Coordinates of C-alpha atoms in Angstrom, one line a residue:
M397 CA -72.9 -191.1 -25.4
D398 CA -69.8 -194.3 -24.9
I399 CA -70.0 -196.1 -28.1
A400 CA -67.4 -198.5 -26.4
A401 CA -69.8 -199.6 -23.8
L402 CA -72.6 -200.4 -27.1
L403 CA -69.8 -203.1 -28.3
P404 CA -71.0 -205.9 -26.2
Q405 CA -74.7 -205.1 -26.9
F406 CA -74.3 -204.8 -30.5
G407 CA -72.1 -208.1 -31.1
S408 CA -74.8 -209.9 -28.7
V409 CA -77.5 -208.9 -31.3
I410 CA -75.5 -209.6 -34.1
W411 CA -74.6 -213.0 -32.7
T412 CA -78.4 -213.5 -31.7
L413 CA -79.5 -212.7 -35.6
L414 CA -76.8 -214.7 -37.1
A415 CA -77.8 -217.8 -35.0
F416 CA -81.1 -217.3 -35.8
V417 CA -80.7 -216.8 -39.5
V418 CA -78.6 -220.1 -39.7
A419 CA -81.5 -222.3 -37.5
L420 CA -84.0 -220.7 -39.8
S421 CA -82.5 -221.5 -43.3
I422 CA -81.4 -225.0 -42.4
I423 CA -84.9 -226.0 -41.1
V424 CA -86.8 -224.2 -44.3
A425 CA -84.4 -225.6 -46.5
I426 CA -85.1 -229.1 -45.4
H427 CA -88.9 -228.1 -45.6
E428 CA -88.7 -227.1 -48.7
Y429 CA -86.4 -229.9 -50.1
G430 CA -89.1 -232.1 -49.0
H431 CA -91.8 -230.4 -51.6
Y432 CA -88.9 -230.3 -54.3
I433 CA -87.6 -233.8 -53.9
V434 CA -90.9 -235.4 -53.4
G435 CA -92.6 -233.3 -56.1
R436 CA -90.1 -234.8 -58.5
W437 CA -90.0 -237.9 -57.8
S438 CA -93.9 -237.8 -58.2
G439 CA -93.5 -236.3 -61.9
I440 CA -93.9 -232.7 -61.1
D441 CA -91.2 -229.9 -62.6
A442 CA -90.4 -227.1 -60.0
D443 CA -89.3 -223.9 -62.1
V444 CA -87.5 -222.2 -59.0
F445 CA -86.1 -223.1 -55.3
S446 CA -85.4 -220.2 -53.2
L447 CA -83.9 -219.6 -49.7
G448 CA -85.2 -216.3 -48.7
F449 CA -87.2 -213.7 -50.6
G450 CA -86.3 -210.6 -52.2
P451 CA -83.9 -209.3 -54.6
V452 CA -81.7 -212.3 -55.9
L453 CA -78.3 -212.2 -54.9
F454 CA -77.3 -215.7 -56.6
S455 CA -78.8 -218.5 -58.8
R456 CA -78.3 -221.3 -61.6
V457 CA -80.3 -223.2 -63.6
D458 CA -79.7 -227.3 -63.3
K459 CA -80.2 -229.8 -66.1
R460 CA -83.7 -230.0 -65.0
G461 CA -84.4 -226.1 -66.0
T462 CA -85.0 -225.3 -62.0
K463 CA -83.8 -222.1 -61.0
W464 CA -81.5 -222.8 -57.5
Q465 CA -81.5 -219.0 -55.7
F466 CA -80.5 -217.4 -52.5
A467 CA -82.6 -214.0 -52.0
L468 CA -81.6 -211.4 -49.8
L469 CA -84.2 -212.0 -47.0
P470 CA -83.3 -215.0 -45.1
L471 CA -86.7 -215.2 -43.9
G472 CA -88.3 -218.3 -45.3
G473 CA -88.2 -220.1 -48.6
Y474 CA -90.5 -221.7 -51.3
V475 CA -90.5 -223.9 -54.8
K476 CA -92.6 -222.5 -57.1
F477 CA -93.6 -225.1 -59.2
K478 CA -94.4 -225.3 -62.9
G479 CA -97.9 -223.7 -64.0
D480 CA -98.0 -221.7 -60.2
S481 CA -99.2 -218.3 -60.8
N482 CA -96.6 -217.4 -57.7
A483 CA -94.6 -218.7 -54.9
S484 CA -97.6 -219.5 -52.9
G485 CA -98.9 -221.5 -55.5
G486 CA -102.3 -221.2 -57.4
K487 CA -102.9 -221.8 -61.1
D488 CA -101.3 -219.9 -64.0
E489 CA -104.3 -219.9 -66.2
A490 CA -102.6 -218.8 -69.0
A491 CA -99.7 -220.9 -68.8
M492 CA -101.4 -223.9 -68.4
S493 CA -103.6 -223.0 -71.5
V494 CA -100.9 -223.7 -73.8
L495 CA -99.3 -226.9 -72.7
S496 CA -100.4 -230.7 -74.2
D497 CA -101.9 -233.0 -72.0
A498 CA -97.9 -234.4 -71.3
E499 CA -96.8 -230.9 -69.9
R500 CA -99.9 -230.4 -68.0
R501 CA -99.1 -233.4 -66.0
R502 CA -96.1 -232.3 -64.8
T503 CA -97.2 -229.0 -63.5
M504 CA -98.5 -228.7 -59.5
N505 CA -102.2 -228.4 -60.7
G506 CA -102.4 -231.3 -63.4
A507 CA -100.8 -233.6 -61.6
P508 CA -103.0 -236.6 -59.9
L509 CA -104.3 -236.2 -56.5
W510 CA -101.7 -238.2 -55.0
A511 CA -98.6 -236.8 -56.0
R512 CA -100.0 -233.1 -55.0
A513 CA -100.6 -234.5 -51.7
A514 CA -97.8 -236.5 -51.3
T515 CA -96.0 -233.0 -52.5
V516 CA -97.6 -231.0 -49.9
A517 CA -97.1 -233.6 -46.8
A518 CA -93.5 -233.5 -47.7
G519 CA -92.5 -230.4 -46.2
P520 CA -93.7 -231.1 -42.6
A521 CA -92.4 -234.7 -43.0
F522 CA -88.7 -233.9 -44.1
N523 CA -88.8 -231.5 -40.9
F524 CA -89.6 -234.3 -38.4
A525 CA -87.2 -236.4 -40.3
L526 CA -84.4 -234.0 -39.5
S527 CA -85.5 -233.6 -35.7
I528 CA -85.1 -237.7 -35.6
L529 CA -82.1 -237.5 -37.3
I530 CA -80.6 -235.6 -35.4
F531 CA -82.1 -236.6 -32.0
T532 CA -80.6 -239.8 -32.9
T533 CA -77.2 -238.6 -33.8
I534 CA -76.8 -236.9 -30.6
L535 CA -78.0 -239.2 -28.4
M536 CA -75.8 -242.1 -30.4
L537 CA -73.0 -239.9 -29.5
R538 CA -73.8 -238.8 -26.0
G539 CA -74.1 -242.7 -25.4
E540 CA -75.6 -244.3 -22.3
V541 CA -74.1 -244.0 -18.4
T542 CA -71.6 -247.1 -18.0
D543 CA -72.5 -249.6 -14.8
P544 CA -70.9 -249.1 -12.5
V545 CA -70.7 -245.7 -12.9
K546 CA -67.0 -244.2 -13.7
V547 CA -66.4 -240.4 -13.5
G548 CA -65.5 -239.2 -16.7
E549 CA -65.1 -235.7 -16.8
L550 CA -64.6 -233.5 -13.4
R551 CA -66.5 -230.4 -13.3
A552 CA -64.5 -227.6 -11.3
V553 CA -66.5 -227.0 -7.9
P554 CA -65.4 -225.0 -5.0
A555 CA -65.6 -228.0 -2.7
Q556 CA -62.8 -229.9 -1.8
N557 CA -63.0 -233.0 -4.5
E558 CA -60.4 -235.8 -4.0
L559 CA -61.9 -238.1 -7.2
Q560 CA -59.9 -238.3 -10.3
V561 CA -61.2 -239.1 -13.9
G562 CA -61.2 -243.1 -14.1
D563 CA -62.7 -243.5 -10.7
I564 CA -65.1 -246.4 -10.4
L565 CA -67.8 -245.5 -7.8
L566 CA -68.9 -248.2 -5.3
G567 CA -70.2 -246.3 -2.8
I568 CA -71.3 -243.4 -0.8
E569 CA -71.0 -242.7 3.3
G570 CA -70.2 -246.2 3.5
V571 CA -73.2 -247.5 1.8
D572 CA -72.8 -249.6 -1.4
L573 CA -74.3 -248.0 -4.6
P574 CA -76.8 -249.7 -6.6
P575 CA -77.0 -250.7 -10.2
Y576 CA -77.0 -247.3 -12.4
G577 CA -79.3 -249.5 -14.7
E578 CA -82.2 -249.6 -11.6
S579 CA -83.3 -246.0 -11.8
S580 CA -85.6 -245.8 -9.1
S581 CA -83.2 -247.1 -6.3
F582 CA -80.4 -245.4 -7.7
Q583 CA -82.5 -242.4 -7.5
S584 CA -83.5 -243.0 -4.0
F585 CA -80.1 -243.9 -2.8
L586 CA -79.1 -240.5 -3.7
D587 CA -82.1 -239.1 -2.1
D588 CA -81.1 -240.3 1.1
L589 CA -77.6 -239.2 1.1
P590 CA -77.3 -236.7 4.2
V591 CA -77.0 -232.9 2.6
Q592 CA -73.7 -231.6 3.8
E593 CA -70.7 -229.8 2.4
H594 CA -68.6 -233.2 1.7
L595 CA -69.5 -236.4 1.4
D596 CA -67.0 -239.8 1.8
Y597 CA -66.7 -241.9 -1.4
T598 CA -65.3 -245.7 -1.7
V599 CA -64.3 -245.6 -5.3
Q600 CA -61.7 -248.4 -7.4
R601 CA -58.9 -246.5 -8.6
G602 CA -56.7 -249.2 -10.3
D603 CA -56.3 -251.9 -8.0
E604 CA -56.8 -250.5 -5.0
T605 CA -60.2 -249.5 -3.2
L606 CA -60.2 -246.1 -1.5
V607 CA -62.4 -243.5 0.7
V608 CA -61.8 -240.3 -0.7
Q609 CA -63.9 -236.5 -0.2
G610 CA -65.6 -234.9 -2.9
P611 CA -68.8 -232.4 -2.9
Y612 CA -72.5 -233.6 -2.8
V613 CA -73.6 -236.0 -5.8
Y614 CA -76.2 -233.1 -7.6
P615 CA -74.4 -229.5 -6.2
P616 CA -76.4 -226.5 -7.4
V617 CA -74.2 -226.3 -10.2
A618 CA -76.1 -225.0 -13.5
T619 CA -75.1 -227.6 -16.4
Q620 CA -77.6 -225.2 -18.8
I621 CA -79.1 -222.0 -18.5
I622 CA -82.6 -222.1 -20.5
P623 CA -83.1 -219.5 -22.9
R624 CA -84.8 -216.2 -21.7
S625 CA -85.3 -217.5 -18.3
A626 CA -84.4 -215.6 -14.9
S627 CA -81.3 -216.9 -14.9
D628 CA -80.3 -216.1 -18.4
D629 CA -81.1 -212.4 -18.1
A630 CA -79.6 -212.1 -14.4
G631 CA -76.4 -213.4 -16.5
F632 CA -76.1 -217.2 -15.2
R633 CA -73.7 -219.2 -17.4
A634 CA -73.4 -222.7 -17.7
G635 CA -70.8 -223.9 -15.1
D636 CA -71.7 -221.5 -12.2
I637 CA -72.4 -222.9 -8.8
I638 CA -74.7 -220.9 -6.4
V639 CA -72.9 -221.3 -2.8
S640 CA -75.5 -219.4 -0.8
I641 CA -79.0 -217.8 -0.7
N642 CA -79.5 -214.6 1.0
G643 CA -76.4 -215.1 2.9
E644 CA -77.7 -218.9 3.7
P645 CA -74.8 -221.9 2.3
I646 CA -76.3 -224.5 0.1
Y647 CA -74.8 -227.6 -1.0
A648 CA -77.3 -229.3 -3.3
F649 CA -79.6 -228.4 -6.3
E650 CA -82.6 -229.7 -4.2
Q651 CA -82.0 -226.5 -1.6
L652 CA -81.8 -224.2 -4.7
R653 CA -85.2 -225.7 -5.7
E654 CA -86.9 -225.5 -3.1
A655 CA -85.6 -221.9 -2.3
V656 CA -86.9 -220.7 -5.7
E657 CA -90.0 -222.9 -5.5
G658 CA -90.8 -221.3 -2.2
S659 CA -89.7 -217.7 -2.8
D660 CA -93.2 -216.7 -3.9
G661 CA -91.8 -214.5 -6.6
V662 CA -89.6 -212.5 -4.2
T663 CA -86.1 -211.7 -5.7
L664 CA -83.5 -213.7 -4.3
S665 CA -79.7 -212.7 -3.6
L666 CA -77.6 -215.7 -4.9
E667 CA -73.9 -215.9 -4.6
V668 CA -72.3 -217.6 -7.4
W669 CA -68.7 -219.4 -8.0
R670 CA -67.3 -218.4 -11.2
D671 CA -63.8 -219.8 -12.2
G672 CA -62.7 -219.5 -8.9
D673 CA -64.4 -216.1 -8.1
I674 CA -67.4 -215.1 -6.0
R675 CA -69.9 -212.3 -7.6
V676 CA -73.1 -212.2 -6.3
L677 CA -76.6 -212.0 -8.7
E678 CA -79.9 -211.0 -8.2
M679 CA -82.8 -212.7 -10.1
T680 CA -86.4 -213.1 -9.2
P681 CA -88.2 -216.1 -9.9
R682 CA -90.9 -216.8 -12.6
R683 CA -94.0 -218.1 -12.6
T684 CA -94.3 -220.9 -15.8
D685 CA -96.7 -223.2 -16.7
E686 CA -94.8 -226.8 -16.9
P687 CA -96.0 -229.8 -18.9
Q688 CA -96.9 -232.7 -16.4
R689 CA -96.8 -236.5 -18.0
D690 CA -100.7 -236.7 -17.6
G691 CA -101.0 -233.9 -20.4
T692 CA -101.8 -231.4 -17.8
F693 CA -99.5 -228.5 -16.7
A694 CA -98.7 -227.1 -13.2
T695 CA -97.9 -224.1 -12.6
N696 CA -94.5 -223.2 -10.1
Y697 CA -91.8 -221.1 -9.9
R698 CA -88.2 -221.2 -11.6
I699 CA -85.4 -219.4 -12.6
G700 CA -84.4 -221.7 -15.6
I701 CA -81.5 -223.7 -14.6
V702 CA -80.6 -227.4 -15.4
G703 CA -78.5 -229.0 -12.6
G704 CA -76.3 -231.8 -12.8
M705 CA -73.4 -234.2 -11.0
F706 CA -70.6 -232.5 -10.2
F707 CA -68.9 -235.1 -12.2
E708 CA -70.1 -236.2 -16.1
P709 CA -69.9 -240.1 -15.6
A710 CA -68.4 -242.1 -18.4
T711 CA -70.3 -243.3 -21.1
E712 CA -70.8 -246.1 -23.5
M713 CA -72.1 -245.4 -27.1
T714 CA -75.7 -246.4 -27.8
G715 CA -76.5 -248.7 -30.5
P716 CA -78.3 -247.1 -33.6
V717 CA -81.7 -248.7 -33.0
S718 CA -82.1 -247.8 -29.3
A719 CA -80.9 -244.3 -30.4
F720 CA -83.8 -244.1 -33.1
V721 CA -86.1 -244.8 -30.9
S722 CA -85.2 -242.5 -28.6
G723 CA -85.2 -240.1 -31.1
V724 CA -88.8 -241.1 -32.4
Q725 CA -90.1 -240.6 -28.8
Q726 CA -88.1 -237.4 -28.2
T727 CA -89.8 -235.6 -31.2
V728 CA -93.5 -237.4 -30.1
R729 CA -93.0 -235.3 -27.0
I730 CA -92.5 -232.3 -28.7
I731 CA -95.3 -232.6 -31.0
D732 CA -98.0 -233.7 -28.0
G733 CA -96.0 -230.7 -25.5
S734 CA -97.0 -228.5 -28.2
L735 CA -100.2 -229.3 -28.8
S736 CA -101.4 -230.0 -25.3
G737 CA -99.6 -226.3 -24.5
L738 CA -101.9 -224.6 -27.6
W739 CA -104.8 -226.2 -25.8
Y740 CA -104.5 -225.3 -22.3
M741 CA -103.7 -221.6 -23.8
I742 CA -107.1 -221.9 -25.8
T743 CA -109.2 -222.6 -23.0
G744 CA -107.2 -220.9 -20.1
A745 CA -106.0 -223.3 -18.3
I746 CA -102.1 -221.6 -18.6
G747 CA -101.2 -218.2 -19.6
T748 CA -101.0 -216.9 -23.8
C749 CA -97.4 -215.5 -22.4
N750 CA -96.6 -219.3 -23.3
L751 CA -96.5 -218.6 -26.6
S752 CA -93.4 -217.1 -28.4
G753 CA -92.6 -215.4 -31.9
P754 CA -89.9 -214.0 -34.1
I755 CA -88.0 -212.1 -31.5
G756 CA -88.3 -214.8 -28.3
I757 CA -86.9 -217.3 -31.4
A758 CA -84.3 -215.4 -32.2
E759 CA -83.1 -214.9 -28.7
T760 CA -83.5 -218.1 -28.0
S761 CA -81.6 -219.1 -30.7
G762 CA -78.7 -216.9 -30.0
S763 CA -78.6 -218.2 -26.3
M764 CA -78.4 -221.9 -27.3
A765 CA -75.8 -221.1 -30.0
S766 CA -73.3 -219.5 -26.7
Q767 CA -74.3 -222.4 -24.8
G768 CA -72.1 -225.0 -27.2
T769 CA -72.3 -226.4 -30.8
T770 CA -74.3 -229.7 -29.4
N771 CA -76.8 -227.5 -27.3
F772 CA -77.5 -225.0 -31.1
I773 CA -78.1 -228.3 -32.9
W774 CA -80.5 -229.5 -30.5
F775 CA -82.3 -226.6 -30.6
I776 CA -82.9 -226.7 -34.2
A777 CA -84.2 -230.1 -34.1
V778 CA -86.7 -228.8 -31.6
L779 CA -87.5 -225.6 -33.5
S780 CA -88.0 -228.1 -36.6
T781 CA -90.4 -230.2 -35.2
A782 CA -92.5 -227.2 -34.4
V783 CA -92.2 -225.7 -37.8
G784 CA -93.1 -229.4 -39.4
L785 CA -96.5 -229.2 -36.7
L786 CA -96.9 -225.7 -37.2
N787 CA -97.4 -226.5 -41.2
L788 CA -99.8 -229.4 -40.5
F789 CA -102.3 -226.7 -38.9
P790 CA -105.7 -226.9 -41.1
I791 CA -105.1 -223.3 -42.2
P792 CA -105.3 -222.1 -45.6
V793 CA -101.9 -220.8 -47.1
L794 CA -100.3 -223.7 -45.0
D795 CA -99.4 -227.1 -45.8
G796 CA -102.2 -228.1 -43.7
G797 CA -104.9 -226.1 -45.6
H798 CA -103.5 -227.9 -48.7
L799 CA -104.1 -231.2 -47.7
V800 CA -107.7 -230.1 -46.0
F801 CA -108.5 -229.2 -49.8
H802 CA -107.0 -232.3 -51.4
A803 CA -108.8 -234.6 -49.1
Y804 CA -112.1 -232.4 -50.3
E805 CA -111.3 -233.5 -54.1
A806 CA -110.7 -237.2 -52.8
V807 CA -114.2 -237.1 -51.1
T808 CA -116.2 -235.1 -53.7
G809 CA -114.1 -235.9 -56.9
R810 CA -113.9 -231.9 -57.7
P811 CA -111.2 -229.3 -56.3
P812 CA -113.2 -226.6 -54.4
S813 CA -113.6 -223.6 -57.0
D814 CA -111.2 -220.8 -57.6
K815 CA -113.3 -218.7 -56.1
A816 CA -113.9 -220.3 -53.0
L817 CA -109.9 -220.9 -52.8
R818 CA -109.4 -217.3 -53.0
V819 CA -111.5 -216.5 -50.0
L820 CA -110.4 -219.2 -47.9
M821 CA -106.8 -218.3 -48.7
A822 CA -107.0 -214.8 -48.0
I823 CA -108.7 -215.9 -44.4
G824 CA -105.8 -218.0 -44.1
L825 CA -103.5 -215.3 -44.6
T826 CA -105.4 -213.2 -42.4
L827 CA -105.6 -215.8 -39.6
L828 CA -101.7 -216.0 -40.0
L829 CA -101.0 -213.1 -39.8
S830 CA -103.0 -212.2 -36.7
L831 CA -101.5 -215.0 -35.2
M832 CA -98.0 -213.5 -35.7
L833 CA -98.8 -210.2 -34.4
F834 CA -100.0 -211.6 -31.2
A835 CA -96.9 -213.6 -30.8
L836 CA -94.7 -210.6 -31.6
Y837 CA -96.8 -208.8 -29.0
N838 CA -96.0 -211.3 -26.7
D839 CA -92.1 -210.9 -27.4
L840 CA -92.4 -207.5 -26.9
F841 CA -94.7 -207.0 -24.0
C842 CA -94.8 -210.4 -21.9
P843 CA -92.7 -210.9 -18.8

């Protein structure tokens, strides 16, 4: 066996696991801290705050008597409140029986309904808050494209490119460029450009107005690789430029899209320009279910490449209010897309292979981490939204199930009986484990 040949694969596995653990630990820490801090504000004491399960690696007790610990298995975490029988909750009858009324008030089971409900809801709420914070920060720092469009950073391209950083675009092929803020007019202008290797650009460079040559505005460049896609599996990297498909030269990303969508799943041979070298990569487009604006799903062939212009436009920092609104909208879109996808899977409109499990999430973590810090942090925000949403499902053992119990108590004036709770928790745990096993099956056997 060639050990040296296995080292890159081993390194990739370690990188994937490390990225997964980092992403999961951040999300779990925020989720559990939401439970802890809102519980504390509501007058409920916590005995243990744990990141991970199993043997304790490190711990300390703070002045409030809470034990903060890191455990060996970094696959989750929990907060054990005063009076709980275990990390999953439940009432410790023996411990509760010897407490005074004032002490019982500081337990989870002895607190008022509003305090218990707020503490439970805080975990998912903090996940959503983390997502909004990350989206807002990234969108604010990423900024908005200046108008008129200015060249901020040039990509390496195989075609002749006479544009320079700082050039202000005035026109292309002798036609004046419409304002970038008029998105529909700007996109229509680009769609009408002739698809060819070079275009003439009218630019303002300092005090001069020049006509220079450059590549097609949207060349077939991979600005981002979608994790676990055909392009990811084929070895594509961000920055790769496809110069031909099955021997036919292409100059525009739209040509790549048309070839993939019209492939009917047949393997394509792509010549790829990477850092001055040409290599051939083969990939088979995959049928993909994609959400539409009207909430439905459409099935298309995709290879998982995100395109862009041959340069990065210069940007101006976005205001915090505008970025915050966009951050909230992005979080809502993820929630809406997740719920729509789940519904369409249940009704059979799309395949159940769209549901990923821990292996798929780990692979995605590693792939996003390899594409840069910003992409990885963005992925953490997306995953945090998904975790918050999952925990709100009305399944016993999840936060949503506990909120259902609290709603029942609010309506009837009494909580469910201990016997009913034990039965419902067992059912909930069975459902959750079944879902996890189904998702794991998808990871292992779905194409």
